[in-house]
Each structure stands twice: as C-alpha cells, then as structure tokens.
PDB file of C-alpha atoms in Angstrom:
ATOM      1  CA  PHE A   1     -79.610  26.036  31.182  1.00 78.00           C
ATOM      2  CA  PRO A   2     -81.727  22.981  32.097  1.00 82.00           C
ATOM      3  CA  SER A   3     -81.884  21.564  35.611  1.00 87.00           C
ATOM      4  CA  ASP A   4     -83.781  18.290  35.005  1.00 91.00           C
ATOM      5  CA  TRP A   5     -82.204  14.905  35.786  1.00 92.00           C
ATOM      6  CA  TRP A   6     -83.250  11.468  34.527  1.00 93.00           C
ATOM      7  CA  GLU A   7     -82.597   7.810  35.220  1.00 94.00           C
ATOM      8  CA  PHE A   8     -82.393   5.364  32.302  1.00 95.00           C
ATOM      9  CA  ASP A   9     -83.061   1.637  32.821  1.00 96.00           C
ATOM     10  CA  PRO A  10     -82.952  -0.283  29.502  1.00 94.00           C
ATOM     11  CA  GLU A  11     -84.723  -3.292  31.069  1.00 96.00           C
ATOM     12  CA  ALA A  12     -87.712  -1.350  32.403  1.00 95.00           C
ATOM     13  CA  SER A  13     -91.073  -1.100  30.653  1.00 95.00           C
ATOM     14  CA  PHE A  14     -90.709   2.672  30.769  1.00 95.00           C
ATOM     15  CA  PRO A  15     -86.923   3.105  30.598  1.00 97.00           C
ATOM     16  CA  TRP A  16     -86.816   6.824  31.355  1.00 97.00           C
ATOM     17  CA  ARG A  17     -87.737   8.046  34.846  1.00 96.00           C
ATOM     18  CA  ARG A  18     -87.494  11.660  35.908  1.00 96.00           C
ATOM     19  CA  LEU A  19     -85.560  12.424  39.080  1.00 96.00           C
ATOM     20  CA  PRO A  20     -85.754  15.564  41.224  1.00 96.00           C
ATOM     21  CA  ASP A  21     -84.304  18.623  39.540  1.00 94.00           C
ATOM     22  CA  CYS A  22     -80.801  19.745  40.391  1.00 90.00           C
ATOM     23  CA  PRO A  23     -80.945  22.713  42.812  1.00 86.00           C
ATOM     24  CA  VAL A  24     -79.412  25.017  40.197  1.00 81.00           C
ATOM     25  CA  ALA A  25     -79.568  24.998  36.407  1.00 80.00           C
ATOM     26  CA  GLY A  26     -76.200  24.694  34.746  1.00 76.00           C
ATOM     27  CA  GLY A  27     -74.293  23.413  31.785  1.00 74.00           C
ATOM     28  CA  ASP A  28     -71.020  21.813  30.769  1.00 72.00           C
ATOM     29  CA  GLY A  29     -70.940  19.586  33.828  1.00 76.00           C
ATOM     30  CA  THR A  30     -69.260  16.333  34.764  1.00 83.00           C
ATOM     31  CA  ALA A  31     -71.207  13.687  36.680  1.00 86.00           C
ATOM     32  CA  PHE A  32     -69.714  10.780  38.603  1.00 88.00           C
ATOM     33  CA  ILE A  33     -70.756   8.378  41.357  1.00 90.00           C
ATOM     34  CA  HIS A  34     -68.846   8.049  44.618  1.00 89.00           C
ATOM     35  CA  ASP A  35     -69.903   6.270  47.802  1.00 90.00           C
ATOM     36  CA  GLY A  36     -73.518   5.839  46.696  1.00 92.00           C
ATOM     37  CA  LYS A  37     -73.942   9.455  45.690  1.00 93.00           C
ATOM     38  CA  LEU A  38     -73.990  11.171  42.330  1.00 93.00           C
ATOM     39  CA  HIS A  39     -71.837  14.286  42.099  1.00 92.00           C
ATOM     40  CA  ASN A  40     -72.510  16.944  39.480  1.00 88.00           C
ATOM     41  CA  THR A  41     -69.464  19.137  39.309  1.00 82.00           C
ATOM     42  CA  LEU A  42     -67.666  21.753  37.211  1.00 64.00           C
ATOM     43  CA  GLN A  43     -70.853  23.195  35.802  1.00 66.00           C
ATOM     44  CA  ILE A  44     -71.516  26.735  34.638  1.00 66.00           C
ATOM     45  CA  ASP A  45     -74.059  28.176  37.039  1.00 64.00           C
ATOM     46  CA  GLU A  46     -76.653  30.398  35.379  1.00 60.00           C
ATOM     47  CA  ARG A  47     -76.903  32.521  38.523  1.00 60.00           C
ATOM     48  CA  GLN A  48     -73.338  33.768  38.139  1.00 57.00           C
ATOM     49  CA  GLY A  49     -74.087  36.045  35.188  1.00 52.00           C
ATOM     50  CA  ASN A  50     -70.958  36.505  33.116  1.00 45.00           C
ATOM     51  CA  GLU A  51     -68.806  34.517  35.531  1.00 49.00           C
ATOM     52  CA  THR A  52     -68.461  31.117  33.897  1.00 47.00           C
ATOM     53  CA  ILE A  53     -65.945  29.712  36.359  1.00 53.00           C
ATOM     54  CA  GLN A  54     -66.979  26.148  37.073  1.00 65.00           C
ATOM     55  CA  ARG A  55     -66.384  25.366  40.704  1.00 78.00           C
ATOM     56  CA  ARG A  56     -69.604  24.102  42.273  1.00 83.00           C
ATOM     57  CA  VAL A  57     -70.348  20.495  43.208  1.00 89.00           C
ATOM     58  CA  TYR A  58     -73.933  19.337  43.777  1.00 90.00           C
ATOM     59  CA  VAL A  59     -74.590  15.962  45.413  1.00 93.00           C
ATOM     60  CA  PHE A  60     -77.544  13.617  44.781  1.00 95.00           C
ATOM     61  CA  ASP A  61     -78.123  10.753  47.247  1.00 96.00           C
ATOM     62  CA  LEU A  62     -79.058   7.709  45.139  1.00 95.00           C
ATOM     63  CA  ALA A  63     -80.724   5.929  48.074  1.00 96.00           C
ATOM     64  CA  THR A  64     -83.076   8.732  49.103  1.00 97.00           C
ATOM     65  CA  GLU A  65     -83.167  10.408  45.672  1.00 97.00           C
ATOM     66  CA  THR A  66     -82.654  13.845  47.164  1.00 96.00           C
ATOM     67  CA  TRP A  67     -80.232  16.634  46.329  1.00 95.00           C
ATOM     68  CA  SER A  68     -78.201  18.234  49.075  1.00 92.00           C
ATOM     69  CA  GLN A  69     -79.233  21.864  49.378  1.00 86.00           C
ATOM     70  CA  ASN A  70     -75.651  22.800  50.159  1.00 83.00           C
ATOM     71  CA  TYR A  71     -72.862  22.619  47.623  1.00 83.00           C
ATOM     72  CA  ASN A  72     -69.129  22.121  47.826  1.00 85.00           C
ATOM     73  CA  GLN A  73     -66.553  23.888  45.674  1.00 85.00           C
ATOM     74  CA  VAL A  74     -63.490  22.658  43.866  1.00 86.00           C
ATOM     75  CA  GLY A  75     -60.479  24.729  44.820  1.00 85.00           C
ATOM     76  CA  ALA A  76     -58.974  25.283  41.369  1.00 85.00           C
ATOM     77  CA  ASN A  77     -60.125  27.005  38.200  1.00 82.00           C
ATOM     78  CA  CYS A  78     -59.076  24.642  35.419  1.00 84.00           C
ATOM     79  CA  GLY A  79     -61.489  25.818  32.760  1.00 80.00           C
ATOM     80  CA  SER A  80     -64.503  24.209  31.141  1.00 78.00           C
ATOM     81  CA  SER A  81     -64.897  21.593  28.404  1.00 79.00           C
ATOM     82  CA  GLY A  82     -61.538  20.083  29.225  1.00 86.00           C
ATOM     83  CA  PHE A  83     -60.957  16.511  30.346  1.00 90.00           C
ATOM     84  CA  ALA A  84     -62.491  14.798  33.374  1.00 90.00           C
ATOM     85  CA  PHE A  85     -62.099  11.227  34.578  1.00 92.00           C
ATOM     86  CA  LEU A  86     -62.598   9.385  37.868  1.00 92.00           C
ATOM     87  CA  LEU A  87     -59.485   7.564  39.101  1.00 94.00           C
ATOM     88  CA  ASN A  88     -58.941   6.116  42.580  1.00 92.00           C
ATOM     89  CA  ASN A  89     -62.293   7.621  43.649  1.00 92.00           C
ATOM     90  CA  LYS A  90     -61.043  11.106  42.812  1.00 94.00           C
ATOM     91  CA  LEU A  91     -62.039  13.422  39.974  1.00 93.00           C
ATOM     92  CA  HIS A  92     -59.135  14.463  37.747  1.00 95.00           C
ATOM     93  CA  PHE A  93     -59.934  17.466  35.574  1.00 92.00           C
ATOM     94  CA  GLY A  94     -58.410  20.347  33.656  1.00 91.00           C
ATOM     95  CA  ALA A  95     -57.055  21.651  30.335  1.00 90.00           C
ATOM     96  CA  GLY A  96     -60.347  23.414  29.566  1.00 86.00           C
ATOM     97  CA  TYR A  97     -61.366  26.866  28.410  1.00 82.00           C
ATOM     98  CA  ASN A  98     -59.638  29.466  30.552  1.00 78.00           C
ATOM     99  CA  ASN A  99     -62.598  31.197  32.140  1.00 68.00           C
ATOM    100  CA  ASN A 100     -60.459  34.045  33.464  1.00 69.00           C
ATOM    101  CA  VAL A 101     -59.621  35.505  30.037  1.00 69.00           C
ATOM    102  CA  PRO A 102     -61.777  36.508  27.041  1.00 68.00           C
ATOM    103  CA  GLY A 103     -62.203  34.119  24.136  1.00 67.00           C
ATOM    104  CA  SER A 104     -61.751  30.395  23.771  1.00 66.00           C
ATOM    105  CA  VAL A 105     -58.280  30.104  25.228  1.00 82.00           C
ATOM    106  CA  PHE A 106     -57.456  26.772  26.817  1.00 86.00           C
ATOM    107  CA  THR A 107     -55.504  26.487  30.044  1.00 88.00           C
ATOM    108  CA  LYS A 108     -52.985  23.744  30.782  1.00 91.00           C
ATOM    109  CA  ASP A 109     -53.872  23.703  34.487  1.00 92.00           C
ATOM    110  CA  CYS A 110     -55.104  20.409  35.983  1.00 95.00           C
ATOM    111  CA  ALA A 111     -56.284  19.363  39.434  1.00 95.00           C
ATOM    112  CA  VAL A 112     -57.764  16.513  41.485  1.00 96.00           C
ATOM    113  CA  TYR A 113     -60.954  16.820  43.542  1.00 94.00           C
ATOM    114  CA  ASN A 114     -61.502  14.330  46.372  1.00 94.00           C
ATOM    115  CA  PRO A 115     -65.236  13.978  47.137  1.00 92.00           C
ATOM    116  CA  ALA A 116     -64.444  12.262  50.452  1.00 91.00           C
ATOM    117  CA  ASP A 117     -63.065  15.444  52.019  1.00 93.00           C
ATOM    118  CA  GLN A 118     -63.954  18.055  49.351  1.00 91.00           C
ATOM    119  CA  GLN A 119     -60.285  18.949  48.961  1.00 94.00           C
ATOM    120  CA  THR A 120     -58.688  20.021  45.664  1.00 94.00           C
ATOM    121  CA  THR A 121     -55.029  19.484  44.773  1.00 96.00           C
ATOM    122  CA  LYS A 122     -53.270  20.841  41.702  1.00 96.00           C
ATOM    123  CA  ILE A 123     -51.382  18.317  39.588  1.00 97.00           C
ATOM    124  CA  ALA A 124     -48.911  18.540  36.692  1.00 98.00           C
ATOM    125  CA  GLN A 125     -49.953  20.776  33.812  1.00 96.00           C
ATOM    126  CA  PHE A 126     -51.271  19.190  30.631  1.00 94.00           C
ATOM    127  CA  PRO A 127     -48.483  18.899  28.005  1.00 92.00           C
ATOM    128  CA  ILE A 128     -50.322  20.721  25.211  1.00 88.00           C
ATOM    129  CA  GLU A 129     -53.062  23.290  24.775  1.00 85.00           C
ATOM    130  CA  MET A 130     -56.365  21.636  23.945  1.00 82.00           C
ATOM    131  CA  GLN A 131     -58.270  22.617  20.812  1.00 72.00           C
ATOM    132  CA  ARG A 132     -61.587  20.869  21.398  1.00 60.00           C
ATOM    133  CA  ALA A 133     -64.939  22.560  21.781  1.00 52.00           C
ATOM    134  CA  GLU A 134     -66.300  19.705  23.891  1.00 57.00           C
ATOM    135  CA  ASN A 135     -65.165  17.540  26.770  1.00 63.00           C
ATOM    136  CA  ALA A 136     -61.990  15.695  25.849  1.00 78.00           C
ATOM    137  CA  ILE A 137     -62.130  11.946  25.299  1.00 86.00           C
ATOM    138  CA  THR A 138     -60.796   9.971  28.254  1.00 91.00           C
ATOM    139  CA  PHE A 139     -60.538   6.499  29.744  1.00 91.00           C
ATOM    140  CA  THR A 140     -58.761   4.871  32.696  1.00 93.00           C
ATOM    141  CA  LYS A 141     -56.789   1.648  32.824  1.00 91.00           C
ATOM    142  CA  ASN A 142     -54.464  -0.033  35.343  1.00 91.00           C
ATOM    143  CA  GLY A 143     -54.520   2.886  37.760  1.00 94.00           C
ATOM    144  CA  LYS A 144     -53.732   5.528  35.148  1.00 96.00           C
ATOM    145  CA  GLY A 145     -55.784   8.071  33.232  1.00 96.00           C
ATOM    146  CA  TYR A 146     -55.677   8.695  29.472  1.00 94.00           C
ATOM    147  CA  VAL A 147     -56.662  11.791  27.492  1.00 93.00           C
ATOM    148  CA  LEU A 148     -56.908  12.140  23.726  1.00 86.00           C
ATOM    149  CA  GLY A 149     -55.405  15.460  22.653  1.00 76.00           C
ATOM    150  CA  LYS A 150     -56.138  17.952  19.882  1.00 69.00           C
ATOM    151  CA  ASN A 151     -54.282  16.146  17.073  1.00 71.00           C
ATOM    152  CA  LYS A 152     -54.993  12.581  18.248  1.00 76.00           C
ATOM    153  CA  GLU A 153     -52.066  12.594  20.642  1.00 83.00           C
ATOM    154  CA  LEU A 154     -52.737  10.215  23.502  1.00 89.00           C
ATOM    155  CA  PHE A 155     -51.467  11.242  26.936  1.00 94.00           C
ATOM    156  CA  GLU A 156     -51.156   9.074  30.041  1.00 96.00           C
ATOM    157  CA  PHE A 157     -51.304  10.447  33.595  1.00 97.00           C
ATOM    158  CA  GLY A 158     -49.577   8.500  36.356  1.00 97.00           C
ATOM    159  CA  PRO A 159     -50.840   9.659  39.772  1.00 96.00           C
ATOM    160  CA  ALA A 160     -47.943   8.021  41.627  1.00 96.00           C
ATOM    161  CA  VAL A 161     -45.364  10.182  39.835  1.00 97.00           C
ATOM    162  CA  ASN A 162     -47.653  13.149  39.038  1.00 98.00           C
ATOM    163  CA  LYS A 163     -46.544  13.187  35.407  1.00 97.00           C
ATOM    164  CA  TRP A 164     -48.069  13.144  31.939  1.00 97.00           C
ATOM    165  CA  ARG A 165     -46.498  10.897  29.298  1.00 95.00           C
ATOM    166  CA  GLU A 166     -47.195  11.022  25.573  1.00 93.00           C
ATOM    167  CA  MET A 167     -48.156   7.664  24.076  1.00 90.00           C
ATOM    168  CA  ASN A 168     -48.238   6.512  20.462  1.00 82.00           C
ATOM    169  CA  LYS A 169     -50.314   8.859  18.336  1.00 79.00           C
ATOM    170  CA  VAL A 170     -53.677   7.567  17.116  1.00 78.00           C
ATOM    171  CA  PRO A 171     -53.334   6.928  13.342  1.00 75.00           C
ATOM    172  CA  VAL A 172     -54.551   9.961  11.419  1.00 70.00           C
ATOM    173  CA  GLN A 173     -56.900   9.366   8.491  1.00 72.00           C
ATOM    174  CA  ALA A 174     -58.522  12.675   7.659  1.00 73.00           C
ATOM    175  CA  ALA A 175     -61.292  11.112   5.585  1.00 80.00           C
ATOM    176  CA  LEU A 176     -62.594   9.258   8.651  1.00 79.00           C
ATOM    177  CA  GLY A 177     -63.055  12.385  10.743  1.00 76.00           C
ATOM    178  CA  PRO A 178     -62.008  12.962  14.357  1.00 76.00           C
ATOM    179  CA  VAL A 179     -62.597  10.430  17.123  1.00 80.00           C
ATOM    180  CA  THR A 180     -65.708  11.386  19.094  1.00 79.00           C
ATOM    181  CA  TYR A 181     -66.362   8.421  21.422  1.00 81.00           C
ATOM    182  CA  LEU A 182     -64.256   5.847  23.233  1.00 84.00           C
ATOM    183  CA  HIS A 183     -65.511   2.650  24.859  1.00 86.00           C
ATOM    184  CA  THR A 184     -63.577   0.027  26.831  1.00 86.00           C
ATOM    185  CA  TYR A 185     -64.429  -3.662  26.549  1.00 88.00           C
ATOM    186  CA  ASN A 186     -62.440  -6.827  27.295  1.00 88.00           C
ATOM    187  CA  ASN A 187     -59.239  -4.924  28.027  1.00 85.00           C
ATOM    188  CA  LYS A 188     -59.406  -3.018  24.735  1.00 89.00           C
ATOM    189  CA  VAL A 189     -60.382   0.523  23.788  1.00 88.00           C
ATOM    190  CA  PHE A 190     -62.651   1.154  20.791  1.00 88.00           C
ATOM    191  CA  GLY A 191     -62.925   4.549  19.127  1.00 84.00           C
ATOM    192  CA  PHE A 192     -65.679   5.823  16.856  1.00 85.00           C
ATOM    193  CA  THR A 193     -65.145   8.659  14.369  1.00 82.00           C
ATOM    194  CA  THR A 194     -67.532  11.289  13.080  1.00 81.00           C
ATOM    195  CA  LYS A 195     -67.782   9.386   9.779  1.00 83.00           C
ATOM    196  CA  GLY A 196     -69.044   6.262  11.536  1.00 82.00           C
ATOM    197  CA  THR A 197     -65.795   4.293  11.444  1.00 82.00           C
ATOM    198  CA  LEU A 198     -64.672   2.060  14.312  1.00 81.00           C
TER     199      LEU A 198
END
C-alpha cells in the first residue's frame, strides 16, 4: 500500500505538491476535513497482516502540515468499501465488506464517528446488502445523507430519526452502464455512467 499524500491546486504553476507521508501505508480509506484537520480513516493497515479490519484514524494538521504520530480508532467494524459521508461534522459509514468472515460478504452494519471526541455510535442497519466492489456513491443534502445502492436504489438517512428510507429508484438503462460518479451543483445532483452518459 502507498503512504504518500498530495495537495492539488489547479491555479498554481505547479498544481501538485507533495505533503508528508501518512505514518502508515494503507488502502481503501476515507478522507475528510474537520476543524482544520484532515482525517484519514477506515483504511486497511498493511502492518496488520491478514487482519483487514479498518478502524484506525490518522490526523493531518493542515496549518502545520504534520501528521499526528498517535492514532484514534473507530469503535465499530462496519466493513470496507461501503459508504462514507460527512454529515453534521460526523463521519457516517458502513455497509461494506464484512472483514470478520471469508469472502466478499457485505455487512448491513452502520455507525457514526465523531472526530471531536473520537466516539463511535452504531446507527440503523442499511436496508439492503451492498454489491459494489468500490466505495458506494453518496451525497448529502438538507441535513440528510444519501446512498446509491446495488441496483440503483437510492436510500436516505435521517439522523434525527435514525432511519433509512428508500427513495425513487434511479432509472435503469442497461446500455448506459452503472452510475460511477455523483456531483452536486445548484441544488441538483448529476450522475455519470461508465458509458460516459450524464
């Protein structure tokens, strides 16, 4: 696994600038910014051998450009390559590969990690078993989180009620391929498919 980190500035003469390496090489991680610090969490740590449980959180101070040599841990094993989105300054994650059993079996477990106090809280299970081999497609809007499921089902998570709700299914057109990217702009969500269709 690689451990190098980079900053990209599209307006700079040399847009790519290398940052200090992460203390530990890993893969399959989720990065987010909270309170002026970049958090790299849920990564597979190469030092753990066959244990692929993703629980470590490494913190990079954006002001001093230094990594903390200590790491926190999320308190729930919700698999890898599931969904992850930042909502209300907390990381919501889950529905990934179940790292406690052999094979590519997805778990329905989900949890919330609060970087302010490093506490983890389990939340309602995901309604279906994921079938993606990469991080699920997500976005947030109006205080709620959204996850695109295995067959283009769209699920909404309401933190106030701790419930998932199935939304209208994304229209299925097999010739266009699956949706691989989502972008939000002007209160709308745009999806791109593997066949280059918007």
